[in-house]
mmCIF file of C-alpha atoms in Angstrom:
data_model
loop_
_atom_site.group_PDB
_atom_site.id
_atom_site.type_symbol
_atom_site.label_atom_id
_atom_site.label_comp_id
_atom_site.label_asym_id
_atom_site.label_seq_id
_atom_site.Cartn_x
_atom_site.Cartn_y
_atom_site.Cartn_z
ATOM 1 C CA MET A 1 215.809 144.399 65.011
ATOM 2 C CA LYS A 2 215.826 144.507 68.764
ATOM 3 C CA SER A 3 212.960 147.018 68.659
ATOM 4 C CA LEU A 4 210.970 144.838 66.265
ATOM 5 C CA THR A 5 211.439 141.840 68.543
ATOM 6 C CA ALA A 6 210.158 143.774 71.554
ATOM 7 C CA ARG A 7 207.123 144.970 69.641
ATOM 8 C CA ALA A 8 206.413 141.415 68.481
ATOM 9 C CA LYS A 9 206.568 140.163 72.051
ATOM 10 C CA GLN A 10 204.210 142.886 73.214
ATOM 11 C CA ALA A 11 201.790 142.110 70.395
ATOM 12 C CA SER A 12 201.977 138.418 71.141
ATOM 13 C CA LEU A 13 201.213 138.929 74.824
ATOM 14 C CA ALA A 14 198.352 141.277 74.059
ATOM 15 C CA ALA A 15 196.809 138.742 71.693
ATOM 16 C CA VAL A 16 196.780 135.854 74.171
ATOM 17 C CA MET A 17 193.141 134.848 74.890
ATOM 18 C CA LEU A 18 191.768 132.038 77.025
ATOM 19 C CA SER A 19 188.388 130.448 76.211
ATOM 20 C CA SER A 20 186.385 127.602 77.691
ATOM 21 C CA LEU A 21 184.239 125.108 75.889
ATOM 22 C CA ALA A 22 180.460 125.168 76.164
ATOM 23 C CA ALA A 23 180.643 121.944 78.100
ATOM 24 C CA MET A 24 181.806 123.887 81.112
ATOM 25 C CA GLN A 25 178.627 125.961 81.055
ATOM 26 C CA SER A 26 176.368 122.919 80.909
ATOM 27 C CA ALA A 27 177.912 121.644 84.111
ATOM 28 C CA TYR A 28 175.857 124.255 85.972
ATOM 29 C CA ALA A 29 172.521 123.551 84.273
ATOM 30 C CA VAL A 30 169.739 122.724 86.751
ATOM 31 C CA GLY A 31 168.626 119.109 86.551
ATOM 32 C CA THR A 32 171.588 117.732 84.620
ATOM 33 C CA ALA A 33 171.197 113.973 84.766
ATOM 34 C CA ALA A 34 173.353 111.998 87.142
ATOM 35 C CA GLY A 35 176.153 110.181 85.328
ATOM 36 C CA THR A 36 176.495 112.844 82.619
ATOM 37 C CA ASP A 37 180.145 113.356 81.624
ATOM 38 C CA ILE A 38 181.265 116.992 81.842
ATOM 39 C CA SER A 39 184.407 117.673 79.780
ATOM 40 C CA ASN A 40 186.411 120.893 79.546
ATOM 41 C CA THR A 41 189.372 121.987 77.422
ATOM 42 C CA ALA A 42 191.068 125.411 77.479
ATOM 43 C CA THR A 43 192.472 126.931 74.259
ATOM 44 C CA VAL A 44 195.207 129.610 73.914
ATOM 45 C CA ASN A 45 195.229 131.710 70.742
ATOM 46 C CA PHE A 46 198.217 134.003 70.042
ATOM 47 C CA THR A 47 200.176 135.769 67.330
ATOM 48 C CA VAL A 48 203.865 136.203 66.630
ATOM 49 C CA GLY A 49 204.953 139.153 64.542
ATOM 50 C CA GLY A 50 201.335 139.830 63.699
ATOM 51 C CA VAL A 51 200.848 136.317 62.379
ATOM 52 C CA ASN A 52 198.284 133.989 63.974
ATOM 53 C CA GLN A 53 199.946 130.944 65.398
ATOM 54 C CA THR A 54 198.605 127.449 65.873
ATOM 55 C CA PRO A 55 196.278 127.416 68.932
ATOM 56 C CA VAL A 56 197.485 125.483 71.917
ATOM 57 C CA ASN A 57 194.972 123.286 73.789
ATOM 58 C CA SER A 58 195.163 122.213 77.392
ATOM 59 C CA ASN A 59 194.535 118.708 78.560
ATOM 60 C CA THR A 60 190.834 117.780 78.820
ATOM 61 C CA THR A 61 189.313 117.373 82.252
ATOM 62 C CA VAL A 62 186.361 115.001 82.626
ATOM 63 C CA PHE A 63 184.099 114.333 85.594
ATOM 64 C CA GLU A 64 180.731 112.698 86.111
ATOM 65 C CA VAL A 65 177.707 114.559 87.450
ATOM 66 C CA ASP A 66 176.860 113.188 90.872
ATOM 67 C CA ARG A 67 173.361 112.124 91.905
ATOM 68 C CA LYS A 68 171.300 114.523 93.976
ATOM 69 C CA VAL A 69 168.758 112.609 96.067
ATOM 70 C CA ASP A 70 165.716 114.723 96.807
ATOM 71 C CA MET A 71 161.970 114.228 97.063
ATOM 72 C CA THR A 72 158.817 116.021 98.131
ATOM 73 C CA VAL A 73 155.735 114.664 99.868
ATOM 74 C CA THR A 74 152.686 116.914 99.496
ATOM 75 C CA ASN A 75 149.273 116.325 101.018
ATOM 76 C CA GLY A 76 146.012 116.721 99.149
ATOM 77 C CA ALA A 77 142.697 117.958 100.478
ATOM 78 C CA ALA A 78 141.633 116.664 103.891
ATOM 79 C CA THR A 79 139.171 113.774 103.866
ATOM 80 C CA SER A 80 135.694 114.161 105.352
ATOM 81 C CA THR A 81 134.306 110.916 106.722
ATOM 82 C CA ASN A 82 132.009 109.399 109.333
ATOM 83 C CA PRO A 83 132.467 107.278 112.464
ATOM 84 C CA GLY A 84 132.882 103.551 111.868
ATOM 85 C CA VAL A 85 133.742 103.827 108.169
ATOM 86 C CA THR A 86 136.478 101.462 106.916
ATOM 87 C CA ASN A 87 139.044 101.861 104.131
ATOM 88 C CA VAL A 88 139.048 105.653 104.109
ATOM 89 C CA ALA A 89 141.823 107.273 102.048
ATOM 90 C CA ALA A 90 143.967 110.347 102.706
ATOM 91 C CA ILE A 91 145.785 111.499 99.556
ATOM 92 C CA TYR A 92 149.428 112.530 98.977
ATOM 93 C CA THR A 93 151.641 113.269 95.970
ATOM 94 C CA VAL A 94 155.276 112.149 96.067
ATOM 95 C CA THR A 95 157.745 113.622 93.557
ATOM 96 C CA ASN A 96 161.318 112.594 92.841
ATOM 97 C CA THR A 97 163.013 115.993 92.544
ATOM 98 C CA GLY A 98 166.482 114.496 92.277
ATOM 99 C CA ASN A 99 168.478 114.289 89.060
ATOM 100 C CA GLY A 100 168.341 110.536 88.683
ATOM 101 C CA ALA A 101 166.173 107.490 89.149
ATOM 102 C CA ASP A 102 165.532 106.499 92.749
ATOM 103 C CA THR A 103 163.443 104.168 94.877
ATOM 104 C CA PHE A 104 161.555 105.112 98.020
ATOM 105 C CA THR A 105 159.859 103.198 100.808
ATOM 106 C CA PHE A 106 156.773 104.521 102.571
ATOM 107 C CA ALA A 107 155.494 104.489 106.141
ATOM 108 C CA PRO A 108 152.128 105.714 107.480
ATOM 109 C CA ALA A 109 151.700 106.858 111.075
ATOM 110 C CA ASN A 110 149.222 108.505 113.424
ATOM 111 C CA GLN A 111 150.296 111.833 114.899
ATOM 112 C CA ALA A 112 149.918 113.325 118.365
ATOM 113 C CA GLY A 113 147.895 116.421 119.144
ATOM 114 C CA ASP A 114 144.707 115.505 117.280
ATOM 115 C CA ASN A 115 141.430 114.068 118.573
ATOM 116 C CA PHE A 116 141.704 110.348 117.846
ATOM 117 C CA ASP A 117 143.827 107.722 116.098
ATOM 118 C CA VAL A 118 142.738 105.747 113.063
ATOM 119 C CA THR A 119 143.485 102.027 112.823
ATOM 120 C CA ASN A 120 144.646 99.514 110.210
ATOM 121 C CA LEU A 121 146.898 102.031 108.400
ATOM 122 C CA ARG A 122 148.114 100.937 104.952
ATOM 123 C CA VAL A 123 149.737 102.639 101.951
ATOM 124 C CA TYR A 124 148.350 102.249 98.430
ATOM 125 C CA GLN A 125 149.724 103.512 95.111
ATOM 126 C CA ASP A 126 147.196 105.114 92.769
ATOM 127 C CA ASN A 127 147.134 103.095 89.561
ATOM 128 C CA GLY A 128 144.939 105.560 87.719
ATOM 129 C CA GLY A 129 141.758 103.533 87.354
ATOM 130 C CA THR A 130 140.034 106.548 88.850
ATOM 131 C CA PRO A 131 142.823 109.143 89.007
ATOM 132 C CA ASN A 132 143.399 110.689 92.435
ATOM 133 C CA ALA A 133 140.696 108.533 94.009
ATOM 134 C CA PHE A 134 141.128 105.326 96.000
ATOM 135 C CA ASP A 135 139.460 102.437 94.174
ATOM 136 C CA GLY A 136 139.789 98.714 93.599
ATOM 137 C CA THR A 137 142.594 99.072 91.048
ATOM 138 C CA ASP A 138 145.125 100.636 93.404
ATOM 139 C CA THR A 139 148.137 98.665 94.625
ATOM 140 C CA LEU A 140 148.918 97.894 98.254
ATOM 141 C CA ILE A 141 152.514 98.845 99.107
ATOM 142 C CA PRO A 142 153.696 96.674 102.009
ATOM 143 C CA ALA A 143 156.058 98.137 104.584
ATOM 144 C CA ALA A 144 159.680 98.485 103.383
ATOM 145 C CA THR A 145 158.693 97.701 99.779
ATOM 146 C CA PRO A 146 160.550 100.129 97.459
ATOM 147 C CA VAL A 147 158.715 101.990 94.714
ATOM 148 C CA ALA A 148 160.773 103.057 91.679
ATOM 149 C CA PHE A 149 160.713 106.651 90.393
ATOM 150 C CA ILE A 150 162.415 108.162 87.379
ATOM 151 C CA ALA A 151 163.739 111.706 87.717
ATOM 152 C CA ASP A 152 160.976 114.328 88.093
ATOM 153 C CA GLN A 153 158.247 111.672 88.335
ATOM 154 C CA SER A 154 155.218 112.265 90.580
ATOM 155 C CA ILE A 155 153.047 109.429 91.932
ATOM 156 C CA VAL A 156 149.870 109.654 94.013
ATOM 157 C CA PHE A 157 149.663 107.561 97.183
ATOM 158 C CA PHE A 158 146.959 107.002 99.777
ATOM 159 C CA ILE A 159 147.037 106.253 103.463
ATOM 160 C CA VAL A 160 144.019 103.984 103.863
ATOM 161 C CA SER A 161 142.662 103.357 107.347
ATOM 162 C CA ASP A 162 139.589 102.645 109.453
ATOM 163 C CA ILE A 163 137.712 105.259 111.480
ATOM 164 C CA PRO A 164 136.742 104.277 115.038
ATOM 165 C CA LEU A 165 133.047 104.278 115.839
ATOM 166 C CA SER A 166 133.835 106.428 118.884
ATOM 167 C CA ALA A 167 134.875 109.441 116.749
ATOM 168 C CA THR A 168 132.465 112.349 117.081
ATOM 169 C CA ASN A 169 131.308 115.267 114.989
ATOM 170 C CA GLY A 170 133.990 117.926 114.453
ATOM 171 C CA GLN A 171 136.929 115.748 115.500
ATOM 172 C CA ASN A 172 139.978 115.134 113.311
ATOM 173 C CA SER A 173 142.784 112.621 113.027
ATOM 174 C CA VAL A 174 146.190 113.551 111.561
ATOM 175 C CA VAL A 175 148.150 110.934 109.604
ATOM 176 C CA ARG A 176 151.693 111.269 108.248
ATOM 177 C CA LEU A 177 153.194 109.717 105.117
ATOM 178 C CA THR A 178 156.987 109.420 105.229
ATOM 179 C CA ALA A 179 159.070 108.662 102.123
ATOM 180 C CA THR A 180 162.637 107.372 102.536
ATOM 181 C CA THR A 181 165.183 106.778 99.803
ATOM 182 C CA THR A 182 166.833 103.384 99.537
ATOM 183 C CA SER A 183 170.041 105.081 98.348
ATOM 184 C CA THR A 184 173.107 105.532 100.527
ATOM 185 C CA ALA A 185 174.890 108.883 100.665
ATOM 186 C CA THR A 186 178.551 108.937 99.615
ATOM 187 C CA VAL A 187 180.971 109.635 102.459
ATOM 188 C CA GLY A 188 184.207 111.551 101.936
ATOM 189 C CA ALA A 189 185.678 113.603 99.097
ATOM 190 C CA ASP A 190 184.227 113.604 95.595
ATOM 191 C CA ASN A 191 185.500 111.023 93.146
ATOM 192 C CA PRO A 192 185.192 112.600 89.677
ATOM 193 C CA ALA A 193 185.312 109.202 88.004
ATOM 194 C CA VAL A 194 182.162 107.840 89.660
ATOM 195 C CA VAL A 195 178.650 109.013 90.459
ATOM 196 C CA ASP A 196 178.603 109.995 94.111
ATOM 197 C CA VAL A 197 175.294 110.287 95.991
ATOM 198 C CA VAL A 198 174.332 113.453 97.858
ATOM 199 C CA PHE A 199 171.246 113.817 100.074
ATOM 200 C CA ALA A 200 169.772 117.185 99.072
ATOM 201 C CA ASP A 201 166.437 116.956 100.920
ATOM 202 C CA ALA A 202 165.591 119.475 103.629
ATOM 203 C CA GLY A 203 166.956 117.351 106.452
ATOM 204 C CA SER A 204 169.883 115.931 104.448
ATOM 205 C CA ASN A 205 168.804 112.493 105.621
ATOM 206 C CA GLY A 206 167.008 111.035 102.610
ATOM 207 C CA THR A 207 163.591 111.311 104.243
ATOM 208 C CA GLU A 208 160.626 113.634 103.681
ATOM 209 C CA PHE A 209 157.038 113.623 104.976
ATOM 210 C CA ASP A 210 153.768 115.511 105.062
ATOM 211 C CA ASP A 211 150.593 115.306 107.133
ATOM 212 C CA ASN A 212 146.980 115.021 106.080
ATOM 213 C CA GLN A 213 143.869 114.520 108.146
ATOM 214 C CA TYR A 214 140.477 112.920 108.415
ATOM 215 C CA ASN A 215 137.677 115.288 109.454
ATOM 216 C CA ILE A 216 134.650 113.735 111.116
ATOM 217 C CA THR A 217 131.143 114.755 110.216
ATOM 218 C CA ALA A 218 128.729 112.769 112.317
ATOM 219 C CA ALA A 219 125.208 112.723 113.563
ATOM 220 C CA ALA A 220 125.031 113.702 117.225
ATOM 221 C CA LEU A 221 121.779 112.391 118.656
ATOM 222 C CA ALA A 222 120.311 113.308 122.009
ATOM 223 C CA VAL A 223 117.232 111.534 123.341
ATOM 224 C CA VAL A 224 115.037 113.151 125.998
ATOM 225 C CA LYS A 225 112.062 111.346 127.526
ATOM 226 C CA SER A 226 109.346 112.897 129.657
ATOM 227 C CA ALA A 227 106.076 111.708 131.195
ATOM 228 C CA ALA A 228 102.837 113.618 131.728
ATOM 229 C CA ILE A 229 99.595 112.634 133.473
ATOM 230 C CA ILE A 230 96.714 112.922 131.007
ATOM 231 C CA THR A 231 93.798 111.809 133.214
ATOM 232 C CA ASP A 232 93.123 109.979 136.449
ATOM 233 C CA PRO A 233 89.939 108.184 137.607
ATOM 234 C CA VAL A 234 89.203 110.784 140.283
ATOM 235 C CA ASN A 235 90.132 114.152 138.788
ATOM 236 C CA GLY A 236 89.779 113.326 135.104
ATOM 237 C CA ALA A 237 91.825 115.788 133.057
ATOM 238 C CA GLY A 238 91.622 118.441 135.742
ATOM 239 C CA ALA A 239 94.520 120.427 137.086
ATOM 240 C CA ASN A 240 94.854 118.217 140.172
ATOM 241 C CA ARG A 241 95.149 114.884 138.366
ATOM 242 C CA LYS A 242 97.521 112.393 139.975
ATOM 243 C CA ALA A 243 99.502 109.272 139.049
ATOM 244 C CA ILE A 244 97.128 106.873 140.750
ATOM 245 C CA PRO A 245 96.001 103.430 139.537
ATOM 246 C CA GLY A 246 93.854 103.906 136.474
ATOM 247 C CA ALA A 247 95.610 107.151 135.486
ATOM 248 C CA VAL A 248 96.699 107.549 131.877
ATOM 249 C CA ILE A 249 100.329 108.585 131.396
ATOM 250 C CA GLU A 250 101.720 109.916 128.112
ATOM 251 C CA TYR A 251 105.394 109.444 127.365
ATOM 252 C CA THR A 252 107.070 111.889 124.976
ATOM 253 C CA ILE A 253 110.433 111.001 123.453
ATOM 254 C CA VAL A 254 112.295 113.678 121.480
ATOM 255 C CA VAL A 255 115.324 112.784 119.340
ATOM 256 C CA THR A 256 117.493 115.784 118.365
ATOM 257 C CA ASN A 257 120.399 115.701 115.889
ATOM 258 C CA SER A 258 122.930 118.455 116.598
ATOM 259 C CA GLY A 259 125.589 116.856 114.373
ATOM 260 C CA GLY A 260 126.934 117.744 110.971
ATOM 261 C CA VAL A 261 125.190 115.052 108.904
ATOM 262 C CA ASN A 262 121.695 113.632 108.755
ATOM 263 C CA ALA A 263 120.935 110.549 110.833
ATOM 264 C CA ALA A 264 119.209 107.976 108.639
ATOM 265 C CA SER A 265 117.109 104.940 109.552
ATOM 266 C CA VAL A 266 116.452 106.265 113.050
ATOM 267 C CA THR A 267 114.398 103.687 114.953
ATOM 268 C CA LEU A 268 113.112 104.324 118.454
ATOM 269 C CA SER A 269 112.018 101.480 120.706
ATOM 270 C CA ASP A 270 110.717 101.522 124.256
ATOM 271 C CA ALA A 271 109.575 98.848 126.676
ATOM 272 C CA ILE A 272 106.223 99.226 128.357
ATOM 273 C CA PRO A 273 107.002 99.860 132.051
ATOM 274 C CA ALA A 274 106.089 97.289 134.672
ATOM 275 C CA ASN A 275 102.765 97.902 136.410
ATOM 276 C CA THR A 276 101.351 99.656 133.371
ATOM 277 C CA THR A 277 99.343 98.645 130.312
ATOM 278 C CA TYR A 278 99.793 100.097 126.858
ATOM 279 C CA VAL A 279 96.880 102.179 125.561
ATOM 280 C CA ALA A 280 95.955 100.748 122.178
ATOM 281 C CA ALA A 281 96.550 102.949 119.116
ATOM 282 C CA SER A 282 98.182 105.681 121.200
ATOM 283 C CA MET A 283 101.485 106.003 119.288
ATOM 284 C CA THR A 284 102.292 109.140 117.283
ATOM 285 C CA LEU A 285 105.281 110.302 115.244
ATOM 286 C CA ASN A 286 105.643 114.051 114.911
ATOM 287 C CA ALA A 287 101.960 114.384 115.932
ATOM 288 C CA ALA A 288 100.760 111.932 113.245
ATOM 289 C CA ALA A 289 98.808 108.936 114.570
ATOM 290 C CA LEU A 290 100.287 105.461 114.071
ATOM 291 C CA THR A 291 98.672 102.038 114.103
ATOM 292 C CA ASP A 292 99.860 99.242 116.343
ATOM 293 C CA ALA A 293 100.132 96.645 113.586
ATOM 294 C CA ALA A 294 103.250 95.999 111.509
ATOM 295 C CA ASP A 295 101.872 97.658 108.396
ATOM 296 C CA ALA A 296 102.676 100.552 106.088
ATOM 297 C CA ASP A 297 103.118 103.209 108.751
ATOM 298 C CA ALA A 298 106.137 103.717 111.021
ATOM 299 C CA GLY A 299 104.780 102.215 114.249
ATOM 300 C CA THR A 300 104.507 98.684 115.561
ATOM 301 C CA THR A 301 103.973 96.936 118.876
ATOM 302 C CA THR A 302 105.307 93.658 120.209
ATOM 303 C CA GLY A 303 103.542 91.144 122.433
ATOM 304 C CA ALA A 304 100.030 90.497 123.654
ATOM 305 C CA PRO A 305 99.598 92.238 125.956
ATOM 306 C CA VAL A 306 101.970 94.775 124.452
ATOM 307 C CA THR A 307 105.471 94.653 125.943
ATOM 308 C CA SER A 308 107.200 97.228 123.743
ATOM 309 C CA ILE A 309 106.649 99.748 120.990
ATOM 310 C CA SER A 310 108.876 100.602 118.018
ATOM 311 C CA VAL A 311 108.772 103.605 115.691
ATOM 312 C CA ASN A 312 110.819 104.053 112.515
ATOM 313 C CA ALA A 313 111.447 107.796 112.591
ATOM 314 C CA GLY A 314 113.322 107.779 109.272
ATOM 315 C CA THR A 315 115.832 110.596 108.794
ATOM 316 C CA VAL A 316 116.551 113.174 111.473
ATOM 317 C CA ASN A 317 118.196 116.129 109.799
ATOM 318 C CA SER A 318 121.500 117.609 110.929
ATOM 319 C CA GLY A 319 121.811 120.965 112.625
ATOM 320 C CA GLY A 320 119.019 120.507 115.156
ATOM 321 C CA GLY A 321 116.468 118.335 113.370
ATOM 322 C CA THR A 322 114.057 116.468 115.623
ATOM 323 C CA ALA A 323 111.722 113.494 115.700
ATOM 324 C CA THR A 324 109.047 113.265 118.401
ATOM 325 C CA VAL A 325 107.337 110.029 119.439
ATOM 326 C CA THR A 326 104.510 109.725 121.980
ATOM 327 C CA PHE A 327 102.579 106.788 123.421
ATOM 328 C CA ARG A 328 100.332 106.220 126.417
ATOM 329 C CA VAL A 329 100.011 103.696 129.218
ATOM 330 C CA THR A 330 97.537 103.157 132.045
ATOM 331 C CA ILE A 331 98.739 102.551 135.594
ATOM 332 C CA ASN A 332 97.472 99.113 136.582
ATOM 333 C CA ASN A 333 94.813 98.802 139.245
#
């Protein structure tokens, strides 16, 4: 009997098994929603004398999943623009990567180390009228105004600003969008009965940012003016002609565009110098003769006698395009 009892004890001990409920496994699932209850009960199965006995359960432990606050701010493609343009948008995508709903505020800012600063910086939320493009349907987000996100939600935002007229071809301006949670991190030990808040962003401070930039493509015009003696009353058009009274002088004005975009509506004007008289019908544009009257061609004069000339050169192409204007005057006697 003693031997049987010993064997029964050995069998009973060998048969003891501990198991955990599936709820314990789900506690480690990525993205489990904040506030989810995680419960766990252990069960002991055993036998006595080869007979299965009634399983014995432990007490059940329950805790709530805490809220992980995290977000990403990701820039889109850089924005190409021109000097003096207003309401130019730089695009960003903000994603709530935490495991619960959250609200964020947004702040735009110029950054150091670039070529110029933009002005009138504002933040707009893309409302999808034209997805991923700034248009009249988008919503202005004033400073410190929270925007609500559900878990895993992404929203497109724009920094909208004005480009100074002084910006030049090839320059860039860097702007930063910063997102900050309105939540407050829980201090101290975990309380399993409540949803604590943990800042899980890279800096553990509830703030993330990214930079985007405006790239300037601009016309870069250079204007060079020269004067040449065409004839004089003594030497005519000979090699020894001089700038004496009665001499005819031709002015040549060359406009060159070395910038990255075409210059449109280029208009050149020049005053007739003192002590000279304009030679009628002497204007040309790119070697084509122009009339003095305000008519269909590109040239016109002002005054009688003429005090100035004006030529509408149209478009001067980027990358070295030119427009050449000439006109003549006579040195007064």
